[in-house]
PDB file of C-alpha atoms and ligand atoms in Angstrom:
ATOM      1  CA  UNK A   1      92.436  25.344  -4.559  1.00 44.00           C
ATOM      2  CA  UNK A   2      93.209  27.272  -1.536  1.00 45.00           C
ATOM      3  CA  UNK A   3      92.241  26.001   1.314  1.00 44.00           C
ATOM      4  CA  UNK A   4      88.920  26.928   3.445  1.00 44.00           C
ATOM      5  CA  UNK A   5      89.143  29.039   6.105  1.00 42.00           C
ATOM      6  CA  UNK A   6      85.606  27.371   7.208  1.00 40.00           C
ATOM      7  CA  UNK A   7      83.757  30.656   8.786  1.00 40.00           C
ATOM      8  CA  UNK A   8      79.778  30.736   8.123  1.00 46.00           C
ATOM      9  CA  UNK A   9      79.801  34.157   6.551  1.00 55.00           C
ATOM     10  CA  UNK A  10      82.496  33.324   4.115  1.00 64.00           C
ATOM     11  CA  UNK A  11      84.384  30.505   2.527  1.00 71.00           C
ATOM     12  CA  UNK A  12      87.530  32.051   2.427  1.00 63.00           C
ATOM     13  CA  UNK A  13      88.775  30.135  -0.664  1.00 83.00           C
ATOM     14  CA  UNK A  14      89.334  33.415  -3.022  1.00 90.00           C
ATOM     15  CA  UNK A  15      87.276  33.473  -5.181  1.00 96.00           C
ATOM     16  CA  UNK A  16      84.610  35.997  -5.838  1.00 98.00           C
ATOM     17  CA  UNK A  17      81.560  36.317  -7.718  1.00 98.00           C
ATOM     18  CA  UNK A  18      80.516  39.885  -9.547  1.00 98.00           C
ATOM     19  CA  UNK A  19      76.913  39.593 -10.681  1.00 98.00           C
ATOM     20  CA  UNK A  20      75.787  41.769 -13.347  1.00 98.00           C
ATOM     21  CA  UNK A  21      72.370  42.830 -13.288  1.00 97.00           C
ATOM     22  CA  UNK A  22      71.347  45.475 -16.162  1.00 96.00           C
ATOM     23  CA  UNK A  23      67.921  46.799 -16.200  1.00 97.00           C
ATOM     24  CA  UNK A  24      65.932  48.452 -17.917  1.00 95.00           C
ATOM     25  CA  UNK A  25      62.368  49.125 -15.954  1.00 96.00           C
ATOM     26  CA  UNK A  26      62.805  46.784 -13.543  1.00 96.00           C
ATOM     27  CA  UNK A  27      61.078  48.526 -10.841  1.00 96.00           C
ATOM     28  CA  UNK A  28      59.288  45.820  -8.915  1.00 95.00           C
ATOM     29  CA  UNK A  29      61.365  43.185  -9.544  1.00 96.00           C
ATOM     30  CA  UNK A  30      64.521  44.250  -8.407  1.00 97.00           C
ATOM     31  CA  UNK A  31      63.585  43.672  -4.904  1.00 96.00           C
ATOM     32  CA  UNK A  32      62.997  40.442  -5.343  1.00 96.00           C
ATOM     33  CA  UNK A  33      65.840  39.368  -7.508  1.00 97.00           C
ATOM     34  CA  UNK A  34      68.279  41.265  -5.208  1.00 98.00           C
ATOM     35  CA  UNK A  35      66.990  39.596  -2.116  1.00 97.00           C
ATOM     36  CA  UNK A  36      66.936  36.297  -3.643  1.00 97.00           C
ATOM     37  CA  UNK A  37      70.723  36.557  -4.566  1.00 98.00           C
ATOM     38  CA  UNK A  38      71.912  37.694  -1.303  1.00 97.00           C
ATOM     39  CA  UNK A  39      69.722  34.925   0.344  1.00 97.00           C
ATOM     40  CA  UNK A  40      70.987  32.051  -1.793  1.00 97.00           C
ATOM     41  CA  UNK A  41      75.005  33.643  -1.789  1.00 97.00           C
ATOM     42  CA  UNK A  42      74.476  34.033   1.960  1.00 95.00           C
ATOM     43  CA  UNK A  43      73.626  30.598   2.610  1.00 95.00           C
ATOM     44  CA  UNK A  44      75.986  29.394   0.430  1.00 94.00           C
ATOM     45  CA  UNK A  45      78.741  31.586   2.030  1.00 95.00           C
ATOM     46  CA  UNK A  46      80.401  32.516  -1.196  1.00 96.00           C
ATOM     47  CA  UNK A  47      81.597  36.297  -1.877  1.00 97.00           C
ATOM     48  CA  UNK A  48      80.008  38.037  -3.721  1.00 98.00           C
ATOM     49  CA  UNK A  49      78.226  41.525  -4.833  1.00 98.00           C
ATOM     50  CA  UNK A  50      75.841  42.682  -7.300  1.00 98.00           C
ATOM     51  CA  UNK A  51      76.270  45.218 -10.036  1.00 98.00           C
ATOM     52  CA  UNK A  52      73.063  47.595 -10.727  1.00 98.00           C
ATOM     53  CA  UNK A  53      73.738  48.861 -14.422  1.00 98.00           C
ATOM     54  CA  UNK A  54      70.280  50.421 -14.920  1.00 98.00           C
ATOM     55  CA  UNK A  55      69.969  52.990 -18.328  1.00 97.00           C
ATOM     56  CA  UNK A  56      67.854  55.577 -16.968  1.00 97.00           C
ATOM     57  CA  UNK A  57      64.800  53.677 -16.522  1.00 97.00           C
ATOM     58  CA  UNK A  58      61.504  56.465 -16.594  1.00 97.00           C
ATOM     59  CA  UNK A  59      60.110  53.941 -13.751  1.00 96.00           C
ATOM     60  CA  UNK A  60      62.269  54.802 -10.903  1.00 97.00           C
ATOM     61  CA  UNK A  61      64.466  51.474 -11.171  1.00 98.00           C
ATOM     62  CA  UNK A  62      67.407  53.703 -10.175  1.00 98.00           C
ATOM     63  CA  UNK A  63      66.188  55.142  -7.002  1.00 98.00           C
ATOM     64  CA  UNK A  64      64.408  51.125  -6.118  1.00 98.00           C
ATOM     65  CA  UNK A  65      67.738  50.667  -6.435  1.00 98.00           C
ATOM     66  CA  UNK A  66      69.399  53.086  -4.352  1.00 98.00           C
ATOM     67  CA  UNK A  67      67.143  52.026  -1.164  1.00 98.00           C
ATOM     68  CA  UNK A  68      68.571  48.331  -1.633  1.00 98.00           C
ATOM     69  CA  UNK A  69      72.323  49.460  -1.374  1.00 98.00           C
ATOM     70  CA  UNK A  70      71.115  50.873   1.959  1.00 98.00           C
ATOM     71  CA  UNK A  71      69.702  47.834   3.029  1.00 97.00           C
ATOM     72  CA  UNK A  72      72.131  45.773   1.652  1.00 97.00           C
ATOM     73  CA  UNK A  73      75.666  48.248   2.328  1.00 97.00           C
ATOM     74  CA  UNK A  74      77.594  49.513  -0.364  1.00 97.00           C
ATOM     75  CA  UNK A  75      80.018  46.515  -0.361  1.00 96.00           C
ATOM     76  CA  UNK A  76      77.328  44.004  -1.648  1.00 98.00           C
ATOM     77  CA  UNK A  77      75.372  46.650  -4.199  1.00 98.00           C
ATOM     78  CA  UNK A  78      76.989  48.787  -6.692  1.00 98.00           C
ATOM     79  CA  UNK A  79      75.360  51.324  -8.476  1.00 98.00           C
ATOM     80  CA  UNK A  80      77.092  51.913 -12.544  1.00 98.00           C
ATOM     81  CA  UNK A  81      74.154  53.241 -13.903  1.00 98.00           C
ATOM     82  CA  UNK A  82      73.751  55.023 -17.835  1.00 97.00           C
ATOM     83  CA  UNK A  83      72.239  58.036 -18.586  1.00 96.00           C
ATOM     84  CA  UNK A  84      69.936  56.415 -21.383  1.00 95.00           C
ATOM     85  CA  UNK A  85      69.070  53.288 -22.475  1.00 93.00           C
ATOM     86  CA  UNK A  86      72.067  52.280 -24.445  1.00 90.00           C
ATOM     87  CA  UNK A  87      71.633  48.438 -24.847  1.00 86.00           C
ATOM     88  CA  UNK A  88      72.305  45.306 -22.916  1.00 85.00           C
ATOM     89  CA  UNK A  89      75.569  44.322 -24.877  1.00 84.00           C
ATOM     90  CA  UNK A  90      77.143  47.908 -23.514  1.00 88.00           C
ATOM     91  CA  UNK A  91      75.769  47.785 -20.323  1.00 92.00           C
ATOM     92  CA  UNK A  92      77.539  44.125 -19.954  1.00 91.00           C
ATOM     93  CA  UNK A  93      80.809  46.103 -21.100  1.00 91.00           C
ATOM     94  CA  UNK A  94      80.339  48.521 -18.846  1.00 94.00           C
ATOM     95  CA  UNK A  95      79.674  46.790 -15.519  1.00 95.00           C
ATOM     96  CA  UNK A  96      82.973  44.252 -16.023  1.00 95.00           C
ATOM     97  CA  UNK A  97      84.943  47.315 -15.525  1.00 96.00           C
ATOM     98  CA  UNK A  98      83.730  47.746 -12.158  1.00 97.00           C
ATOM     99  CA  UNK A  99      83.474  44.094 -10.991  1.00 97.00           C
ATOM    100  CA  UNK A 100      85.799  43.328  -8.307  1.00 97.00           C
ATOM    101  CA  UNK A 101      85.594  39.437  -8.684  1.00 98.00           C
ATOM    102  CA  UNK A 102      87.502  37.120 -10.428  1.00 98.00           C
ATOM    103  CA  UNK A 103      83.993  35.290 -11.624  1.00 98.00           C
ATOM    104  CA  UNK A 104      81.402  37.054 -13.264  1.00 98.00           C
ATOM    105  CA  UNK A 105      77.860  36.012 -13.453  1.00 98.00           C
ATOM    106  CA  UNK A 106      75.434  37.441 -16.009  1.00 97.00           C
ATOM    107  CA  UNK A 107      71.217  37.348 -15.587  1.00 96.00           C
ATOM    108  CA  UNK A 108      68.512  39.120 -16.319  1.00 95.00           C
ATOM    109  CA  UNK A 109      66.813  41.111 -13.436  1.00 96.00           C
ATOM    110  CA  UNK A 110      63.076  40.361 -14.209  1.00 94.00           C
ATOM    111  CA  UNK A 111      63.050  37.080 -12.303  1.00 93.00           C
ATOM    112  CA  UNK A 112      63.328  34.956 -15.161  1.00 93.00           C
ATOM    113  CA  UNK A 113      66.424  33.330 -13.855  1.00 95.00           C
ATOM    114  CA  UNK A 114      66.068  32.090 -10.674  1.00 96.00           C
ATOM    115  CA  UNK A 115      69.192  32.938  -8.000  1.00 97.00           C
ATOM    116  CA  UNK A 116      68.433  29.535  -6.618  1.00 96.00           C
ATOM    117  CA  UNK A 117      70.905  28.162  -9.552  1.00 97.00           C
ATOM    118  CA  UNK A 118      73.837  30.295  -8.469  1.00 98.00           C
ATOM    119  CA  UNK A 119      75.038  27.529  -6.334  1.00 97.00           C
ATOM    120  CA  UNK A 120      75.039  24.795  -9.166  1.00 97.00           C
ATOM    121  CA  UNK A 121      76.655  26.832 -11.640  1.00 98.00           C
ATOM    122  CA  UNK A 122      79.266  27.555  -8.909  1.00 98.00           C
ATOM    123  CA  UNK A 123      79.552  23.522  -8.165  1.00 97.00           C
ATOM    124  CA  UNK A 124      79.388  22.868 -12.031  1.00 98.00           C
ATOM    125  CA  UNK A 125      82.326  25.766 -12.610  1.00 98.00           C
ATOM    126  CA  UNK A 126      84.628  24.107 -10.011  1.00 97.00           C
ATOM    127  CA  UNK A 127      84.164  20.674 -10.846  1.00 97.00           C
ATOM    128  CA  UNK A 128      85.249  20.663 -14.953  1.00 96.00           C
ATOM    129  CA  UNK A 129      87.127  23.970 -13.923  1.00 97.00           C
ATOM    130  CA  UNK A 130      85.455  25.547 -16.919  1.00 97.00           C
ATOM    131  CA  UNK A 131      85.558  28.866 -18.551  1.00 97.00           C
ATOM    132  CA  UNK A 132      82.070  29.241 -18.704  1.00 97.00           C
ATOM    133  CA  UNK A 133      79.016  27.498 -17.313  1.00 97.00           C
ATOM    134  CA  UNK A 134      75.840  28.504 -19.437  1.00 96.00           C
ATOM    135  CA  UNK A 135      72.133  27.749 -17.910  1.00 96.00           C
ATOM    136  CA  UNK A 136      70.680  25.665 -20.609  1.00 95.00           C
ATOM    137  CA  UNK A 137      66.375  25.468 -20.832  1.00 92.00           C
ATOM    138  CA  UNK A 138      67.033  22.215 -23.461  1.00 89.00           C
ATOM    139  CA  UNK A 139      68.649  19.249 -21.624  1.00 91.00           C
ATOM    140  CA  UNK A 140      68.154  17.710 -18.301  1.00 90.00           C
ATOM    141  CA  UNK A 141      65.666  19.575 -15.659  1.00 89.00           C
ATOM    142  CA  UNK A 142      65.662  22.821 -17.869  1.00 91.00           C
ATOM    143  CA  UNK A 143      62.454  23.757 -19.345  1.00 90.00           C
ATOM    144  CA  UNK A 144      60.637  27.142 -19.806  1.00 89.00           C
ATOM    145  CA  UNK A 145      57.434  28.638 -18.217  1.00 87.00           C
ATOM    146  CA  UNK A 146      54.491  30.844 -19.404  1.00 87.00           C
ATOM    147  CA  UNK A 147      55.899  31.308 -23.071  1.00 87.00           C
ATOM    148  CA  UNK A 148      53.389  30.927 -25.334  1.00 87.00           C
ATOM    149  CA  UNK A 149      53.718  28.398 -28.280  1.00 87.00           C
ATOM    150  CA  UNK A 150      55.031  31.312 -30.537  1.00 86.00           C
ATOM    151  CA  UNK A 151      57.390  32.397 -28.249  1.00 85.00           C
ATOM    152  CA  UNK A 152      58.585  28.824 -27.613  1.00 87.00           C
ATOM    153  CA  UNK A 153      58.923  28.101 -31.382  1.00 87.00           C
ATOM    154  CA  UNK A 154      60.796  31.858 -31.666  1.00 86.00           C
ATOM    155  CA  UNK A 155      63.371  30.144 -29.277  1.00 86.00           C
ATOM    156  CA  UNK A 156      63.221  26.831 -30.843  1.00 86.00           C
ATOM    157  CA  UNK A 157      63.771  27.402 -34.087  1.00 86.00           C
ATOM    158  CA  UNK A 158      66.583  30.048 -33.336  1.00 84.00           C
ATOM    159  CA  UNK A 159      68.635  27.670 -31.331  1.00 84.00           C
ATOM    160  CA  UNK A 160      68.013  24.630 -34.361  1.00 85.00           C
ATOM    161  CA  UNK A 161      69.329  26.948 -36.979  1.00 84.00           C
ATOM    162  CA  UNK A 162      72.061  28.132 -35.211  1.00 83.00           C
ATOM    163  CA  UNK A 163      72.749  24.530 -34.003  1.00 83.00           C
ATOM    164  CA  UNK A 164      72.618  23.420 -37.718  1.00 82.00           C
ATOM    165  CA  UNK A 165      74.312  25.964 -38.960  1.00 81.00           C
ATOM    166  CA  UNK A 166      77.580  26.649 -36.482  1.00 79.00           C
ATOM    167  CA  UNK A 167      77.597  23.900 -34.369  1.00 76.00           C
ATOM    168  CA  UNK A 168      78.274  25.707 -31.289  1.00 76.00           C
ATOM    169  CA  UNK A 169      78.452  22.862 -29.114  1.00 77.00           C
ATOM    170  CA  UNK A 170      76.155  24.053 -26.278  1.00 88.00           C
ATOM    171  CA  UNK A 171      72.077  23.080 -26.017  1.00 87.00           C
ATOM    172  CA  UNK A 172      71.030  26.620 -25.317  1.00 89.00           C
ATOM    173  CA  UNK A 173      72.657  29.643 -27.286  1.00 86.00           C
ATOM    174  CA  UNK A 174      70.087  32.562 -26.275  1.00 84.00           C
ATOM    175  CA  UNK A 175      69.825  32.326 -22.857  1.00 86.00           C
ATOM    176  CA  UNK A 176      71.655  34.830 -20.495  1.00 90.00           C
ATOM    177  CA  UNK A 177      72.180  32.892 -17.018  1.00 96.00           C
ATOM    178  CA  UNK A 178      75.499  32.550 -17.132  1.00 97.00           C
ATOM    179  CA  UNK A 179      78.688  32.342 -15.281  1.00 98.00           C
ATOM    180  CA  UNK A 180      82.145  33.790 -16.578  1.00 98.00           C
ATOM    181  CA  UNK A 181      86.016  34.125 -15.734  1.00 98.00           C
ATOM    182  CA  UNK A 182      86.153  37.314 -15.728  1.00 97.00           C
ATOM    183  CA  UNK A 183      89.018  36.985 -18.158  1.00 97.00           C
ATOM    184  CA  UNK A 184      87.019  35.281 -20.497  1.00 97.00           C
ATOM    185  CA  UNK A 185      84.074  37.450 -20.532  1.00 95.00           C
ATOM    186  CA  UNK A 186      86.703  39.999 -21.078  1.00 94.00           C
ATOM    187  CA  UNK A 187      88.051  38.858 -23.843  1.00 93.00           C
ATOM    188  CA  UNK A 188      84.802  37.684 -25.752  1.00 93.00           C
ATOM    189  CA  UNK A 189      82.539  40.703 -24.930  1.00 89.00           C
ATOM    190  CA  UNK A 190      85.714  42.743 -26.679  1.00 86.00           C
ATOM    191  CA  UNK A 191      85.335  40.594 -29.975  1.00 88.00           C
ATOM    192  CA  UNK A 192      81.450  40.314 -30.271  1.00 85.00           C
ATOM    193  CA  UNK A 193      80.121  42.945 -32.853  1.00 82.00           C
ATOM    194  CA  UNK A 194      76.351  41.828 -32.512  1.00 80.00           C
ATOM    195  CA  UNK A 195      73.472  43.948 -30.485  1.00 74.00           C
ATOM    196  CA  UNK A 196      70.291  42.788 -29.477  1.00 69.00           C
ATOM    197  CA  UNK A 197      69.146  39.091 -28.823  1.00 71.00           C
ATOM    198  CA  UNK A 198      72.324  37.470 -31.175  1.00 81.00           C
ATOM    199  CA  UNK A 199      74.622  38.829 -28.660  1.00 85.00           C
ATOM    200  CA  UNK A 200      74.227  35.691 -26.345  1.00 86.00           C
ATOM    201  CA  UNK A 201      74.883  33.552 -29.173  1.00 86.00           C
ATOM    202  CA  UNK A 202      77.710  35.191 -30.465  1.00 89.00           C
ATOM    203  CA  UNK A 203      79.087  34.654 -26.859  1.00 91.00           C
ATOM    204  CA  UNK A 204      79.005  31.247 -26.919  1.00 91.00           C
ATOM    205  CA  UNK A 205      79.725  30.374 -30.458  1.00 89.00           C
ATOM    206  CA  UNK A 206      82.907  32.521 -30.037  1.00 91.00           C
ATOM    207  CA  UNK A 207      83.684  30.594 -26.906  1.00 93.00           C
ATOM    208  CA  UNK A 208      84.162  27.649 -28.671  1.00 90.00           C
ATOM    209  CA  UNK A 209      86.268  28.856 -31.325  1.00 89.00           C
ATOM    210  CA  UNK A 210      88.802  30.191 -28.674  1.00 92.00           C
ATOM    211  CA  UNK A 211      88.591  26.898 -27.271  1.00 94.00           C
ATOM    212  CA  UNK A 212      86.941  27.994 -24.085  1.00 96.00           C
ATOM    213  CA  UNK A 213      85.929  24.965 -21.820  1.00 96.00           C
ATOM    214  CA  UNK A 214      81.984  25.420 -21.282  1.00 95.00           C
ATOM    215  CA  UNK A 215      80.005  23.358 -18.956  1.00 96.00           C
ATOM    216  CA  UNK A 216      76.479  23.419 -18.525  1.00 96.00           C
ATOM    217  CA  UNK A 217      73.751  23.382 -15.873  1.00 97.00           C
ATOM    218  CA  UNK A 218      69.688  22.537 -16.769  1.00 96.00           C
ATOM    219  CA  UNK A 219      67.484  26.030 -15.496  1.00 95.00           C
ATOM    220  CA  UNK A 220      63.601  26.356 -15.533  1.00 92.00           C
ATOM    221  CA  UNK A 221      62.928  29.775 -17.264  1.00 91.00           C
ATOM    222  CA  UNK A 222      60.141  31.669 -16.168  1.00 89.00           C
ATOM    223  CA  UNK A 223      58.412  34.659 -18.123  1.00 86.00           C
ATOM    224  CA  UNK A 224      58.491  37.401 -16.203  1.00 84.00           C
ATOM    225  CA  UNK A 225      55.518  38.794 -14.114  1.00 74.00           C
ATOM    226  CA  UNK A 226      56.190  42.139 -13.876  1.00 78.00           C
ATOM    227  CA  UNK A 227      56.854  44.684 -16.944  1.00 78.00           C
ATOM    228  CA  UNK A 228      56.533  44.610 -20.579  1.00 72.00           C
ATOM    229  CA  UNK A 229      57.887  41.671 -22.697  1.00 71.00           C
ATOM    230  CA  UNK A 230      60.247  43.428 -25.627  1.00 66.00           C
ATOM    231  CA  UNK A 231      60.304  40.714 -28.256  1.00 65.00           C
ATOM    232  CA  UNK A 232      59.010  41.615 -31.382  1.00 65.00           C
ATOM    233  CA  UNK A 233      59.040  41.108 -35.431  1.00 69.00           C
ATOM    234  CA  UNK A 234      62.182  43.442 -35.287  1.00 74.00           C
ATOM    235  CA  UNK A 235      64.117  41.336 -32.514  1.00 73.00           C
ATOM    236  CA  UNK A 236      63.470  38.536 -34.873  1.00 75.00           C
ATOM    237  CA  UNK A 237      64.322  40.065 -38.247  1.00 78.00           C
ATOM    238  CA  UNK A 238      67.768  41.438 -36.674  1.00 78.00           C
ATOM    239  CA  UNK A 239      68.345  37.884 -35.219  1.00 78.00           C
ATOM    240  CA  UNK A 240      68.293  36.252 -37.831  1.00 80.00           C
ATOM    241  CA  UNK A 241      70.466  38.776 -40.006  1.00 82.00           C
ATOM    242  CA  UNK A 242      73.008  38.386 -37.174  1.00 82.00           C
ATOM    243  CA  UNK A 243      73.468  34.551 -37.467  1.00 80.00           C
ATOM    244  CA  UNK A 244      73.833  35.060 -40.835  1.00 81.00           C
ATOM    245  CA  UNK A 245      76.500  37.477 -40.239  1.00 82.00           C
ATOM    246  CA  UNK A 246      77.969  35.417 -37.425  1.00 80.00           C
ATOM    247  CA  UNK A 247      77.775  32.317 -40.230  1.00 79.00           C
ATOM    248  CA  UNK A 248      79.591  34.283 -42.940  1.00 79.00           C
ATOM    249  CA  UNK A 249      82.408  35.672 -40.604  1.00 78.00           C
ATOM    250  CA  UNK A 250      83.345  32.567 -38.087  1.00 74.00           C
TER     251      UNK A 250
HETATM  252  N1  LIG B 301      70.938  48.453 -18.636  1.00 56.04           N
HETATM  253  C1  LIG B 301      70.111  47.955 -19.561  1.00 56.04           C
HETATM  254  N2  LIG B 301      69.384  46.851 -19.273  1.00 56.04           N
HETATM  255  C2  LIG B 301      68.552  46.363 -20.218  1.00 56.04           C
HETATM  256  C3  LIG B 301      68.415  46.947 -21.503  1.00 56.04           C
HETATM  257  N3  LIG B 301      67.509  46.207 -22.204  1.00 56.04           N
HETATM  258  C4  LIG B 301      67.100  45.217 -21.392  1.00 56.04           C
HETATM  259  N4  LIG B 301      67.708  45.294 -20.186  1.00 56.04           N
HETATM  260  C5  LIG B 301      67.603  44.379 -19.049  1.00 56.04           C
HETATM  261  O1  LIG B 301      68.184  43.159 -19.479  1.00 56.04           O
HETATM  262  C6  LIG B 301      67.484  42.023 -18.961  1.00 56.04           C
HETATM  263  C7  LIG B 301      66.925  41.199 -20.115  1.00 56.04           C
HETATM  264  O2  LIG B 301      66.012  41.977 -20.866  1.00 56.04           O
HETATM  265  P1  LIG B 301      64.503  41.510 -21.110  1.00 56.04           P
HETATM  266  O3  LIG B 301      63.748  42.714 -21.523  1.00 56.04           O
HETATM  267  O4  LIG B 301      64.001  40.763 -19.930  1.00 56.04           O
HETATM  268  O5  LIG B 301      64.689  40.568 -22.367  1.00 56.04           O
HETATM  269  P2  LIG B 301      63.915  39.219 -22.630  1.00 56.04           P
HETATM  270  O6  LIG B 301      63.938  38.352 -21.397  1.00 56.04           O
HETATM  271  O7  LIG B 301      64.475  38.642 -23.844  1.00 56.04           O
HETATM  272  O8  LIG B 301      62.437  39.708 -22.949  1.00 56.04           O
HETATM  273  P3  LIG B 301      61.163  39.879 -21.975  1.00 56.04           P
HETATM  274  O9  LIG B 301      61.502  39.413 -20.594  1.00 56.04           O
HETATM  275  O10 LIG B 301      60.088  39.067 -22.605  1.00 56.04           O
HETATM  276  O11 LIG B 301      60.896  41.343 -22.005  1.00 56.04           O
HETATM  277  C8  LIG B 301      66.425  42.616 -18.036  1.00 56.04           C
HETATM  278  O12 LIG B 301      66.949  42.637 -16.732  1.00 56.04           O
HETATM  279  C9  LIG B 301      66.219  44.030 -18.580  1.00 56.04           C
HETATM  280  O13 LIG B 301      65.768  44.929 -17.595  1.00 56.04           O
HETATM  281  C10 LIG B 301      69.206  48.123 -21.795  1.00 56.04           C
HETATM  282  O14 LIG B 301      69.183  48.711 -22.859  1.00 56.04           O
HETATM  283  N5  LIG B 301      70.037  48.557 -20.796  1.00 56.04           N
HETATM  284 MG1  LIG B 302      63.194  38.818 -19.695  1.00 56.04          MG
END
């Protein structure tokens, strides 16, 4: 590792963190989120900036978002939005081409991941050196918040199959708080065919075929306040003809 310059504004070891943050009427919690991450980077003194990728949101996300980067300065918030809503796999795709860092970290922008993570999945990455640290709800700490018992089952029962059925080798295969090589995002978002909620899955299962090193670090989820919740007998349906797709092809 290079060695540290030791200033309070930055570590000076190299490295910097890209963090992708797609939305998709995310009006009144982008504030939040946003100030959150640049509070928790900013103690922690690690470089970093944050990638807006909103898909024409009908709620004003876009222009929520354009008053941040002048708060914030155009160096720490990037705007890459989409004319339409085009799905969050794209929108991943999309925003690696204009991260700058060599780490990427992926989250949803409705405050169910908490930026207050970011520095253990930073510790976690350097310690094992890994490819990719996932935020897992099922071992340790983790847990989730203000699901209700169908919900919880929903994610249950989708991580057991898969489990059962692909052996992944990681405790939680739908969540999206996660932290990238850039390289290696590269290279898996390229091979994953699946949209929708099997994408994250897909990720990870693929990670270990390419023998990708994953570590992981225990989150609290937390439903989100704000907004509408998406998940419905469709997300399921497609889920599950995903992992069977992913089952038959890997
Ligand atoms: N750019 C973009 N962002 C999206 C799209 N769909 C969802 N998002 C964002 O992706 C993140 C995850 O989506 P969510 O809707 O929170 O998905 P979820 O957490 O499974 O479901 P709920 O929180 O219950 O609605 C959020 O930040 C959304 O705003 C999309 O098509 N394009
Ligand atoms: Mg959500």
């Amino acid at each position: 590792m290079a060695s540290r310059k030791g200033s309070q504004q930055s570590r000076g070891d190299g490295d910097k963190y890209s963090v992708l943050l797609p939305t998709y009427n995310e009006r009144e919690n982008l504030p939040l989120i946003v100030w959150l991450l640049v509070k928790y980077f900013g103690e922690s003194g690690y470089e970093y900036e944050i990638i807006v990728i909103d898909d024409g949101s009908p709620d004003g996300t876009l222009e929520v978002a354009e008053q941040l980067q002048k708060i914030y300065g155009e160096d720490k918030i990037l705007l890459r939005p989409r004319a339409k809503k085009l799905g969050l796999g794209t929108a991943y795709i999309h925003g690696i081409k204009h991260a700058r860092g060599n780490y990427v970290f992926i989250m949803d922008a409705d405050l169910s991941h908490h930026p207050k993570f970011i520095p253990e999945f930073i510790k976690k990455q350097r310690e094992g050196g890994y490819d990719l640290v996932s935020g897992t709800r099922y071992r340790g700490d983790g847990g989730v918040y203000g699901w209700d018992l169908r919900r919880k089952l929903i994610s249950r029962g989708a991580n057991y199959v898969t489990q059962v059925l692909l052996r992944p080798g990681a405790s939680d295969l739908t969540g999206s708080f996660r932290l990238y090589k850039k390289e290696v995002l590269e290279s898996l978002v390229e091979r994953c065919v699946s949209k929708g909620y099997v994408f994250q899955m897909e990720m990870i299962v693929r990670a270990r075929q390419l023998n990708y090193t994953i570590g992981e670090v225990p989150i609290s989820f937390v439903d989100r306040v704000y907004g509408e919740s998406k998940l419905g007998g469709n997300e399921i349906v497609s889920f599950l003809k995903g992992l069977l797709t992913l089952f038959a092809t890997t």
